Short mmCIF file of C-alpha atoms (C1' of nucleotides) in Angstrom, two decimals:
data_model
loop_
_atom_site.label_atom_id
_atom_site.label_comp_id
_atom_site.label_asym_id
_atom_site.label_seq_id
_atom_site.Cartn_x
_atom_site.Cartn_y
_atom_site.Cartn_z
CA MET A 1 12.19 17.12 5.92
CA ALA A 2 10.93 15.30 8.87
CA GLY A 3 12.35 12.64 11.08
CA LYS A 4 11.88 10.13 8.90
CA ARG A 5 9.95 7.62 10.86
CA ARG A 6 10.71 4.29 9.24
CA TYR A 7 10.30 0.85 10.67
CA GLU A 8 13.92 -0.42 10.84
CA ASP A 9 12.98 -3.92 8.92
CA GLY A 10 15.54 -5.68 5.98
CA CYS A 11 12.31 -7.08 4.03
CA ALA A 12 12.17 -4.78 0.82
CA PHE A 13 8.24 -4.29 0.69
CA ALA A 14 8.56 -2.96 4.23
CA GLN A 15 10.80 -0.23 3.01
CA GLY A 16 8.42 0.05 0.31
CA LEU A 17 5.94 1.54 2.91
CA ASP A 18 8.59 3.67 3.65
CA VAL A 19 8.51 5.21 0.71
CA VAL A 20 4.98 5.36 -0.36
CA GLY A 21 3.22 4.06 3.08
CA GLU A 22 2.43 7.77 4.43
CA ARG A 23 -1.11 8.83 4.26
CA TRP A 24 -1.93 10.34 0.47
CA ALA A 25 1.57 9.15 -0.68
CA LEU A 26 -0.18 6.42 -3.23
CA LEU A 27 -2.87 8.52 -3.77
CA VAL A 28 -0.51 11.21 -5.09
CA VAL A 29 0.70 8.49 -7.18
CA ARG A 30 -2.38 7.63 -8.61
CA GLU A 31 -3.30 11.03 -9.81
CA LEU A 32 0.10 11.32 -11.46
CA MET A 33 -0.45 7.69 -13.74
CA PHE A 34 -1.75 9.05 -16.31
CA GLY A 35 0.64 12.47 -16.73
CA PRO A 36 2.00 15.29 -15.09
CA LYS A 37 -0.23 17.89 -12.80
CA ARG A 38 0.48 21.03 -11.30
CA PHE A 39 0.00 21.42 -7.76
CA SER A 40 -3.34 22.96 -7.80
CA ASP A 41 -4.64 20.40 -10.19
CA LEU A 42 -3.66 17.58 -7.50
CA LYS A 43 -5.25 19.62 -4.50
CA SER A 44 -8.16 19.79 -6.26
CA ASP A 45 -8.24 16.15 -7.62
CA LEU A 46 -7.19 14.79 -3.97
CA THR A 47 -10.38 16.08 -2.43
CA GLY A 48 -9.50 16.70 1.12
CA ILE A 49 -5.97 17.00 1.68
CA ALA A 50 -4.46 20.03 2.70
CA THR A 51 -1.92 21.66 1.49
CA ASN A 52 1.12 21.44 3.75
CA VAL A 53 0.51 17.85 3.42
CA LEU A 54 0.70 17.77 -0.22
CA THR A 55 3.90 19.83 -0.24
CA GLN A 56 5.55 17.57 2.13
CA ARG A 57 4.36 14.21 0.24
CA LEU A 58 5.37 15.60 -3.09
CA THR A 59 9.19 16.80 -1.17
CA ASP A 60 9.28 13.57 0.09
CA LEU A 61 8.46 11.56 -3.32
CA GLU A 62 11.01 13.35 -5.04
CA ALA A 63 13.69 12.65 -2.67
CA ALA A 64 12.93 9.05 -2.96
CA GLY A 65 12.97 8.97 -6.86
CA VAL A 66 9.26 8.31 -7.33
CA ILE A 67 8.16 11.43 -8.99
CA SER A 68 10.44 14.60 -10.90
CA ARG A 69 9.08 18.50 -10.47
CA ARG A 70 9.59 20.04 -13.83
CA ASP A 71 9.41 23.60 -14.32
CA LEU A 72 7.09 24.50 -17.29
CA PRO A 73 8.67 26.37 -20.50
CA PRO A 74 6.89 30.21 -20.96
CA PRO A 75 4.59 31.27 -21.54
CA THR A 76 3.11 28.46 -19.25
CA ARG A 77 4.52 29.59 -16.16
CA GLY A 78 4.39 27.04 -13.50
CA ARG A 79 5.88 23.58 -12.37
CA VAL A 80 4.13 20.37 -12.57
CA TYR A 81 5.02 16.79 -11.16
CA ALA A 82 5.38 13.58 -13.09
CA LEU A 83 5.95 10.12 -12.27
CA THR A 84 9.67 9.14 -12.51
CA ASP A 85 10.21 5.19 -14.57
CA TRP A 86 10.12 3.79 -11.13
CA GLY A 87 7.20 5.72 -10.30
CA ARG A 88 4.90 4.55 -12.88
CA GLU A 89 5.89 1.16 -12.02
CA LEU A 90 3.75 1.18 -9.27
CA ALA A 91 0.98 0.43 -11.55
CA PRO A 92 0.52 -2.91 -10.85
CA VAL A 93 0.37 -1.97 -7.03
CA ILE A 94 -2.56 0.09 -7.00
CA GLU A 95 -4.29 -2.12 -9.40
CA VAL A 96 -3.80 -5.27 -7.18
CA MET A 97 -5.07 -3.36 -4.53
CA GLY A 98 -7.88 -1.94 -6.18
CA ARG A 99 -9.03 -5.56 -7.00
CA TRP A 100 -8.45 -6.79 -3.21
CA SER A 101 -10.45 -3.97 -1.99
CA ALA A 102 -13.31 -4.29 -4.91
CA ARG A 103 -14.09 -7.17 -2.19
CA ASN A 104 -13.96 -4.78 1.09
CA PRO A 105 -17.68 -6.13 2.66
CA ARG A 106 -18.12 -2.05 3.55
CA LEU A 107 -17.56 -0.71 0.15
CA GLN A 108 -18.89 2.93 -0.44
CA PHE A 109 -20.33 3.44 -3.48
CA GLY A 110 -22.03 7.20 -2.85
CA TRP A 111 -18.51 9.02 -3.02
CA PRO A 112 -17.03 10.50 -6.62
CA LEU A 113 -14.04 9.41 -8.30
CA SER A 114 -11.75 11.52 -9.66
CA VAL A 115 -10.79 10.82 -13.34
CA SER A 116 -7.44 9.05 -12.61
CA ALA A 117 -8.93 6.92 -10.41
CA ALA A 118 -11.55 5.93 -12.93
CA MET A 119 -9.60 5.20 -15.19
CA MET A 120 -6.96 3.14 -12.70
CA SER A 121 -9.93 1.03 -11.61
CA LEU A 122 -10.56 -0.26 -15.12
CA GLY A 123 -7.26 -1.65 -15.20
CA SER A 124 -8.12 -3.11 -11.86
CA MET A 125 -11.27 -4.59 -12.97
CA PHE A 126 -10.70 -5.77 -16.38
CA ASP A 127 -10.96 -9.54 -16.90
CA PRO A 128 -9.05 -10.94 -19.61
CA SER A 129 -10.96 -14.43 -19.38
CA ARG A 130 -14.23 -12.59 -20.83
CA ALA A 131 -12.27 -10.30 -23.41
CA GLU A 132 -11.93 -13.45 -25.76
CA GLY A 133 -12.34 -12.06 -29.30
CA VAL A 134 -13.21 -8.37 -28.22
CA GLU A 135 -12.27 -5.75 -30.39
CA ALA A 136 -13.01 -2.41 -28.50
CA ALA A 137 -11.85 1.01 -29.29
CA LEU A 138 -13.22 3.85 -27.48
CA GLN A 139 -12.57 6.97 -26.47
CA PHE A 140 -13.65 9.16 -23.37
CA ASP A 141 -13.68 12.64 -22.36
CA PHE A 142 -14.05 13.73 -18.99
CA GLY A 143 -14.23 17.42 -18.88
CA GLY A 144 -11.94 17.62 -21.23
CA GLU A 145 -9.16 14.66 -20.17
CA LEU A 146 -9.46 12.60 -23.22
CA PHE A 147 -8.63 8.64 -23.10
CA ALA A 148 -7.79 6.12 -25.51
CA VAL A 149 -9.30 3.00 -24.35
CA THR A 150 -8.52 -0.27 -26.35
CA VAL A 151 -9.45 -4.17 -25.92
CA ALA A 152 -7.94 -6.53 -27.73
CA ASP A 153 -6.03 -9.63 -28.19
CA ARG A 154 -7.59 -10.10 -24.00
CA ARG A 155 -5.86 -6.74 -23.12
CA LEU A 156 -7.03 -3.61 -22.15
CA ARG A 157 -4.90 -0.58 -23.01
CA VAL A 158 -5.95 2.56 -21.60
CA ASP A 159 -4.01 6.06 -22.94
CA PRO A 160 -4.32 9.75 -22.15
CA GLY A 161 -5.04 11.49 -25.28
CA ARG A 162 -7.07 11.27 -28.02
CA HIS A 163 -8.04 7.65 -30.39
CA PRO A 164 -6.92 7.43 -33.53
CA ALA A 165 -9.89 5.74 -34.68
CA PRO A 166 -12.66 5.02 -31.97
CA GLN A 167 -15.56 3.14 -32.75
CA VAL A 168 -17.78 4.96 -29.56
CA THR A 169 -17.19 7.95 -27.80
CA VAL A 170 -18.30 8.53 -24.31
CA THR A 171 -18.28 12.68 -22.90
CA GLY A 172 -19.50 13.66 -19.72
CA ASP A 173 -18.67 12.66 -16.22
CA GLN A 174 -16.84 9.74 -15.51
CA ASN A 175 -18.66 9.18 -12.23
CA GLU A 176 -21.93 9.05 -14.68
CA LEU A 177 -20.07 6.07 -16.62
CA LEU A 178 -18.80 3.67 -13.72
CA PRO A 179 -22.40 2.44 -13.08
CA VAL A 180 -22.57 1.13 -16.49
CA LEU A 181 -19.27 -0.64 -16.38
CA TYR A 182 -19.83 -1.89 -12.71
CA ALA A 183 -23.19 -2.06 -11.55
CA GLY A 184 -25.20 -3.46 -14.60
CA MET A 185 -26.69 0.11 -15.53
CA PRO A 186 -28.14 0.25 -18.87
CA VAL A 187 -26.25 2.54 -21.46
CA ALA A 188 -29.55 4.43 -22.29
CA GLU A 189 -30.38 5.36 -18.31
CA ALA A 190 -26.71 6.97 -18.31
CA GLU A 191 -27.54 8.85 -21.23
CA ALA A 192 -30.55 10.00 -19.05
CA ASN A 193 -28.21 10.91 -16.30
CA GLY A 194 -26.18 13.50 -18.48
CA LEU A 195 -23.66 11.19 -20.33
CA ALA A 196 -23.17 11.93 -24.16
CA VAL A 197 -22.39 8.68 -25.94
CA GLU A 198 -21.78 8.84 -30.04
CA GLY A 199 -21.11 5.97 -32.17
CA ASP A 200 -21.74 2.28 -31.69
CA ARG A 201 -23.29 1.97 -28.66
CA GLU A 202 -23.07 -1.61 -28.63
CA VAL A 203 -19.42 -1.97 -28.42
CA LEU A 204 -19.96 0.23 -24.83
CA ARG A 205 -22.70 -2.47 -23.88
CA ARG A 206 -20.03 -4.92 -24.96
CA PHE A 207 -16.96 -3.35 -23.11
CA ALA A 208 -19.08 -3.01 -19.98
CA THR A 209 -19.32 -6.73 -19.72
CA LEU A 210 -15.66 -7.40 -19.42
CA PHE A 211 -15.41 -5.77 -15.33
CA PRO A 212 -17.05 -8.46 -13.38
CA MET A 213 -17.56 -6.94 -9.48
CA PRO A 214 -16.61 -9.74 -7.06
CA ASP A 215 -18.70 -11.19 -4.26
CA PRO A 216 -17.85 -8.97 -0.97
CA ALA A 217 -16.38 -10.34 1.26
CA PRO A 218 -18.09 -11.39 4.50
CA LEU A 219 -18.38 -9.12 7.20
CA PRO A 220 -16.93 -10.01 10.74
CA VAL A 221 -19.04 -11.77 12.90
CA THR A 222 -19.17 -8.36 15.13
CA ALA A 223 -19.92 -9.58 18.95
CA THR A 224 -20.70 -5.87 19.71
CA MET B 1 -13.02 2.78 17.69
CA ALA B 2 -11.65 5.73 17.12
CA GLY B 3 -12.77 8.78 14.99
CA LYS B 4 -11.59 7.13 12.03
CA ARG B 5 -9.77 9.41 9.80
CA ARG B 6 -10.74 8.22 6.06
CA TYR B 7 -10.57 9.66 2.79
CA GLU B 8 -14.00 10.09 1.39
CA ASP B 9 -13.03 8.69 -2.17
CA GLY B 10 -15.34 6.31 -4.20
CA CYS B 11 -12.20 4.84 -5.63
CA ALA B 12 -12.29 1.05 -4.40
CA PHE B 13 -8.25 1.43 -3.82
CA ALA B 14 -8.59 4.37 -1.66
CA GLN B 15 -10.88 2.30 0.53
CA GLY B 16 -8.83 -0.56 0.86
CA LEU B 17 -6.45 2.19 2.16
CA ASP B 18 -8.79 3.10 4.97
CA VAL B 19 -8.35 -0.48 5.73
CA VAL B 20 -4.89 -1.33 5.57
CA GLY B 21 -2.87 1.51 4.90
CA GLU B 22 -2.07 2.61 8.87
CA ARG B 23 0.80 2.17 10.10
CA TRP B 24 2.05 -1.23 10.42
CA ALA B 25 -1.49 -2.76 9.32
CA LEU B 26 0.28 -4.16 6.22
CA LEU B 27 3.06 -5.75 8.26
CA VAL B 28 0.63 -7.41 10.39
CA VAL B 29 -0.83 -9.14 7.49
CA ARG B 30 2.46 -10.36 6.40
CA GLU B 31 3.12 -11.62 9.60
CA LEU B 32 -0.19 -13.85 9.49
CA MET B 33 0.16 -14.83 5.98
CA PHE B 34 1.57 -18.12 6.73
CA GLY B 35 -0.75 -19.47 9.58
CA PRO B 36 -2.17 -17.90 13.04
CA LYS B 37 0.07 -15.91 15.72
CA ARG B 38 -0.05 -14.77 19.40
CA PHE B 39 0.00 -11.51 20.56
CA SER B 40 3.50 -11.80 21.60
CA ASP B 41 4.86 -13.67 18.50
CA LEU B 42 3.75 -10.82 16.38
CA LYS B 43 4.87 -8.51 18.79
CA SER B 44 8.50 -9.87 18.58
CA ASP B 45 8.20 -10.83 15.30
CA LEU B 46 7.56 -7.24 14.28
CA THR B 47 10.08 -5.33 15.83
CA GLY B 48 9.69 -2.07 16.99
CA ILE B 49 5.70 -2.02 17.16
CA ALA B 50 4.43 -0.41 20.66
CA THR B 51 1.82 -2.69 22.36
CA ASN B 52 -0.70 -0.29 21.86
CA VAL B 53 -0.38 0.48 18.26
CA LEU B 54 -0.34 -3.66 17.57
CA THR B 55 -3.35 -3.67 20.04
CA GLN B 56 -5.12 -0.97 17.59
CA ARG B 57 -4.62 -2.80 14.46
CA LEU B 58 -5.50 -5.57 15.09
CA THR B 59 -8.83 -4.52 16.89
CA ASP B 60 -9.05 -2.33 13.53
CA LEU B 61 -8.32 -5.45 10.82
CA GLU B 62 -10.71 -7.33 12.83
CA ALA B 63 -13.34 -4.87 12.60
CA ALA B 64 -12.86 -4.67 8.98
CA GLY B 65 -13.24 -8.67 8.56
CA VAL B 66 -9.18 -8.96 7.57
CA ILE B 67 -8.43 -11.17 10.68
CA SER B 68 -10.30 -12.76 13.30
CA ARG B 69 -8.96 -13.83 16.83
CA ARG B 70 -9.61 -17.30 18.23
CA ASP B 71 -9.24 -18.48 21.74
CA LEU B 72 -7.34 -21.44 21.90
CA PRO B 73 -8.70 -24.54 23.67
CA PRO B 74 -6.93 -25.68 26.83
CA PRO B 75 -4.34 -26.82 28.02
CA THR B 76 -3.06 -24.20 25.31
CA ARG B 77 -4.39 -20.86 27.48
CA GLY B 78 -4.02 -17.93 24.93
CA ARG B 79 -5.37 -16.46 21.98
CA VAL B 80 -4.14 -16.24 18.03
CA TYR B 81 -4.97 -14.22 15.39
CA ALA B 82 -5.60 -15.57 12.03
CA LEU B 83 -6.39 -14.17 8.33
CA THR B 84 -9.72 -14.19 7.10
CA ASP B 85 -9.89 -15.41 3.36
CA TRP B 86 -10.33 -12.09 2.64
CA GLY B 87 -7.04 -11.33 4.49
CA ARG B 88 -5.23 -13.92 3.06
CA GLU B 89 -6.03 -12.55 -0.43
CA LEU B 90 -3.48 -9.39 -0.21
CA ALA B 91 -0.83 -11.99 -0.58
CA PRO B 92 -0.53 -10.73 -4.07
CA VAL B 93 -0.33 -7.05 -2.82
CA ILE B 94 2.58 -7.61 -0.54
CA GLU B 95 4.11 -9.70 -3.49
CA VAL B 96 4.01 -6.98 -6.34
CA MET B 97 4.74 -4.16 -3.52
CA GLY B 98 7.70 -6.15 -2.97
CA ARG B 99 8.68 -6.39 -6.55
CA TRP B 100 8.19 -2.98 -6.65
CA SER B 101 10.43 -2.12 -3.40
CA ALA B 102 13.30 -4.59 -5.02
CA ARG B 103 14.10 -1.63 -7.05
CA ASN B 104 14.37 0.81 -4.43
CA PRO B 105 17.75 3.09 -4.96
CA ARG B 106 18.02 3.02 -1.57
CA LEU B 107 17.03 -0.27 -0.28
CA GLN B 108 19.11 -1.32 2.70
CA PHE B 109 20.51 -5.01 3.29
CA GLY B 110 21.63 -4.38 6.82
CA TRP B 111 18.57 -4.99 8.69
CA PRO B 112 17.18 -9.01 9.84
CA LEU B 113 13.85 -10.32 7.97
CA SER B 114 11.48 -12.06 9.72
CA VAL B 115 10.73 -15.63 8.94
CA SER B 116 7.22 -14.47 7.21
CA ALA B 117 8.90 -11.81 5.00
CA ALA B 118 11.68 -14.14 4.15
CA MET B 119 9.00 -16.38 3.07
CA MET B 120 7.21 -13.56 1.56
CA SER B 121 9.83 -12.61 -0.52
CA LEU B 122 10.07 -15.88 -2.40
CA GLY B 123 6.70 -15.00 -4.31
CA SER B 124 8.02 -11.87 -4.94
CA MET B 125 11.06 -12.16 -6.45
CA PHE B 126 10.26 -15.72 -8.15
CA ASP B 127 11.05 -15.26 -12.06
CA PRO B 128 8.51 -17.79 -13.69
CA SER B 129 10.59 -17.65 -16.81
CA ARG B 130 13.75 -18.94 -15.27
CA ALA B 131 11.95 -21.87 -13.86
CA GLU B 132 11.52 -23.93 -17.05
CA GLY B 133 12.18 -27.21 -16.67
CA VAL B 134 13.10 -26.78 -13.12
CA GLU B 135 10.95 -29.13 -10.73
CA ALA B 136 12.70 -28.44 -6.78
CA ALA B 137 11.42 -29.83 -3.39
CA LEU B 138 13.09 -28.01 -0.36
CA GLN B 139 12.73 -27.97 3.26
CA PHE B 140 13.32 -25.16 5.26
CA ASP B 141 13.63 -24.90 9.29
CA PHE B 142 13.67 -21.70 10.59
CA GLY B 143 13.99 -21.95 14.41
CA GLY B 144 11.21 -24.85 14.28
CA GLU B 145 9.18 -22.86 11.90
CA LEU B 146 8.62 -25.48 8.72
CA PHE B 147 8.17 -24.57 5.21
CA ALA B 148 7.67 -27.06 2.39
CA VAL B 149 8.84 -25.35 -0.74
CA THR B 150 8.29 -26.61 -4.25
CA VAL B 151 9.10 -25.39 -7.75
CA ALA B 152 7.29 -27.46 -10.57
CA ASP B 153 5.34 -26.35 -13.96
CA ARG B 154 7.14 -22.82 -13.59
CA ARG B 155 5.13 -22.17 -10.33
CA LEU B 156 6.14 -21.93 -6.97
CA ARG B 157 4.70 -22.80 -3.70
CA VAL B 158 5.70 -21.73 -0.02
CA ASP B 159 3.38 -23.70 2.16
CA PRO B 160 4.09 -23.65 5.93
CA GLY B 161 4.87 -27.00 8.02
CA ARG B 162 6.76 -30.26 6.75
CA HIS B 163 7.64 -31.32 3.30
CA PRO B 164 6.80 -34.70 2.28
CA ALA B 165 9.77 -35.95 0.11
CA PRO B 166 12.48 -32.92 0.09
CA GLN B 167 15.47 -32.87 -2.18
CA VAL B 168 17.05 -30.96 0.36
CA THR B 169 16.80 -29.10 3.81
CA VAL B 170 17.79 -26.08 4.99
CA THR B 171 18.24 -25.60 8.60
CA GLY B 172 19.08 -22.34 10.21
CA ASP B 173 18.60 -18.50 10.27
CA GLN B 174 16.76 -17.12 7.07
CA ASN B 175 18.76 -14.15 6.99
CA GLU B 176 22.03 -16.72 6.33
CA LEU B 177 19.76 -17.99 3.55
CA LEU B 178 18.90 -15.50 1.99
CA PRO B 179 22.21 -13.81 0.22
CA VAL B 180 22.50 -16.81 -1.74
CA LEU B 181 19.22 -16.24 -3.38
CA TYR B 182 19.52 -12.62 -3.72
CA ALA B 183 23.28 -11.76 -4.02
CA GLY B 184 24.74 -14.53 -5.16
CA MET B 185 26.57 -16.10 -2.34
CA PRO B 186 28.14 -19.33 -2.90
CA VAL B 187 25.92 -22.42 -0.79
CA ALA B 188 29.14 -23.22 0.90
CA GLU B 189 29.87 -19.83 1.86
CA ALA B 190 26.43 -19.69 3.74
CA GLU B 191 27.11 -23.10 5.13
CA ALA B 192 30.28 -21.45 6.86
CA ASN B 193 28.25 -18.72 8.31
CA GLY B 194 26.07 -21.40 10.13
CA LEU B 195 23.28 -22.55 7.72
CA ALA B 196 23.05 -26.48 7.67
CA VAL B 197 22.35 -27.96 4.53
CA GLU B 198 21.56 -31.51 3.96
CA GLY B 199 20.58 -33.68 0.94
CA ASP B 200 21.17 -32.44 -2.79
CA ARG B 201 23.00 -29.01 -2.60
CA GLU B 202 22.76 -28.85 -6.46
CA VAL B 203 18.84 -28.50 -6.09
CA LEU B 204 19.69 -25.63 -3.55
CA ARG B 205 22.07 -24.12 -5.95
CA ARG B 206 19.63 -24.40 -9.06
CA PHE B 207 16.82 -23.01 -7.01
CA ALA B 208 18.96 -19.64 -6.03
CA THR B 209 18.56 -18.46 -9.88
CA LEU B 210 15.49 -18.21 -9.73
CA PHE B 211 14.98 -14.94 -8.05
CA PRO B 212 16.84 -12.23 -10.15
CA MET B 213 17.04 -8.82 -8.24
CA PRO B 214 15.96 -6.20 -10.48
CA ASP B 215 18.65 -3.12 -10.87
CA PRO B 216 17.83 -0.67 -8.65
CA ALA B 217 16.13 3.09 -10.13
CA PRO B 218 18.12 5.72 -10.50
CA LEU B 219 18.57 8.02 -7.68
CA PRO B 220 16.75 11.54 -7.93
CA VAL B 221 19.24 14.16 -9.37
CA THR B 222 19.45 15.93 -5.71
CA ALA B 223 20.02 19.25 -6.16
CA THR B 224 19.95 20.57 -3.15
"C1'" DC C 1 -3.20 33.34 -9.53
"C1'" DC C 2 0.12 29.28 -8.25
"C1'" DG C 3 3.14 27.08 -5.01
"C1'" DA C 4 4.24 27.11 -1.06
"C1'" DA C 5 5.42 28.62 4.15
"C1'" DT C 6 3.51 28.93 8.48
"C1'" DC C 7 0.75 29.26 11.80
"C1'" DC C 8 -2.59 25.87 15.76
"C1'" DT C 9 -4.95 22.22 16.86
"C1'" DG C 10 -6.35 17.38 17.03
"C1'" DT C 11 -5.21 13.11 16.42
"C1'" DC C 12 -2.13 9.31 16.00
"C1'" DC C 13 2.27 6.97 17.05
"C1'" DG C 14 6.32 5.04 20.22
"C1'" DA C 15 8.23 4.16 24.28
"C1'" DT C 16 7.91 2.51 28.93
"C1'" DA C 17 5.27 1.05 32.85
"C1'" DC C 18 1.67 -1.31 34.87
"C1'" DT C 19 -2.28 -5.04 35.68
"C1'" DG C 20 -6.01 -9.00 35.23
"C1'" DC D 1 0.90 -14.22 27.72
"C1'" DA D 2 -2.04 -10.25 26.52
"C1'" DG D 3 -2.81 -6.22 26.70
"C1'" DT D 4 -4.00 -1.30 29.38
"C1'" DA D 5 -2.92 3.28 30.78
"C1'" DT D 6 -0.35 7.02 30.67
"C1'" DC D 7 2.79 10.87 28.09
"C1'" DG D 8 5.90 13.11 25.35
"C1'" DG D 9 6.13 14.12 20.52
"C1'" DA D 10 5.57 13.72 15.76
"C1'" DC D 11 2.27 14.55 12.15
"C1'" DA D 12 -2.33 15.42 9.95
"C1'" DG D 13 -5.92 18.82 9.15
"C1'" DG D 14 -7.45 23.04 8.29
"C1'" DA D 15 -6.87 28.13 7.62
"C1'" DT D 16 -4.37 32.54 6.78
"C1'" DT D 17 -0.63 34.22 4.76
"C1'" DC D 18 3.50 35.24 1.40
"C1'" DG D 19 6.37 35.48 -2.43
"C1'" DG D 20 6.84 35.14 -7.60
#
DNA sequence: CCGAATCCTGTCCGATACTG
DNA sequence: CAGTATCGGACAGGATTCGG
């Protein structure tokens, strides 16, 4: 419940911060972006979140209309949390802010990304102007979570589930793939690191050129 | 300073939240979007912020490279805070999130908007598809803060300062103009409320059709 | 075992008073 | 004008416990 600390500001943006501006809230949304999850999945994907905080966020986000909870039918007992249509419309917010954050001069590359974070980052970093004439159909399998990724008509699609006709299939840990996309690591090196690539490696290599990293912003002139 | 509570998440988006995800941070950025401001201006435009919190945010945002502080040359004693180039790139983040928030089913219209909030909302709500063939040149004067607003080539520009050749000039309180843009209030009614309109009222009337309000998202099925 | 409620502790926020 | 000092209270973080 909570005493609901709010900005009393007529600005819709500020009222949006009242809904999803609290700590962890947008990360919960990010984790649900590709489909419903259970409490324990959220807890393990959001490393560091406390159970009571997660409970609180789920309660608040449901009350606001951003997510909904559903009880699973037997035999799979349990409940899952899913974005509402309105909640799913936060995807551009996450993508645009992710793109801004890519210029963070203090960006850290050491920490791992969750599967959802890695897949959302594709939409953030995709550059349509580089996709002229590119057609690609990829399937990713990150520990059993499948994604169908398609580039066509200068657009990128990232859908949960199996791809009907992939040209290349990538299986392994998402954190082994990301250096190929964002740091120019050769595909062969990622394979040596444990990533399994089946099919047309050239499609993956070409795909990896569509996600340019922007230059980092300047650090402040720390007069400390 | 401070023990800097951080998500230790490799996701650039999450690291962006580490920079501008704290309470009030993005509202400070919003207030600086059209030019530098002094501490006391920020304090009065952000109704409800405590001075120590504002100090803390300005310190943190400067350390992160989002804003910079400059001491004014004599005779105007004092210092001002300005966005860095990287900080200015947060404009799309605020606009996209503002657009999402416009569908908030609990959106409150009672509270006033600051001048910067009102001007940022134009960029959020502008619909290019409605601006086909529209050319408009407006000047707004909100208590001495001037803005040059231009629609041309299906694009909207909102710049601080005087417009070189306005077709219509609006003077008064920004909160008297907004119902004309977002709630279909007739220009004449806003004038009766105290807004001063000089020049071609038809330009303003046409301008007001470019900012459609989306349907609110459904409220959750409160099964309390 | 999953989802959540309940401690307790530490940090951050909010409001006001005060100072260079 | 531009902050600092102070303090109560709200919220986050972590561990433990409870109910289905």
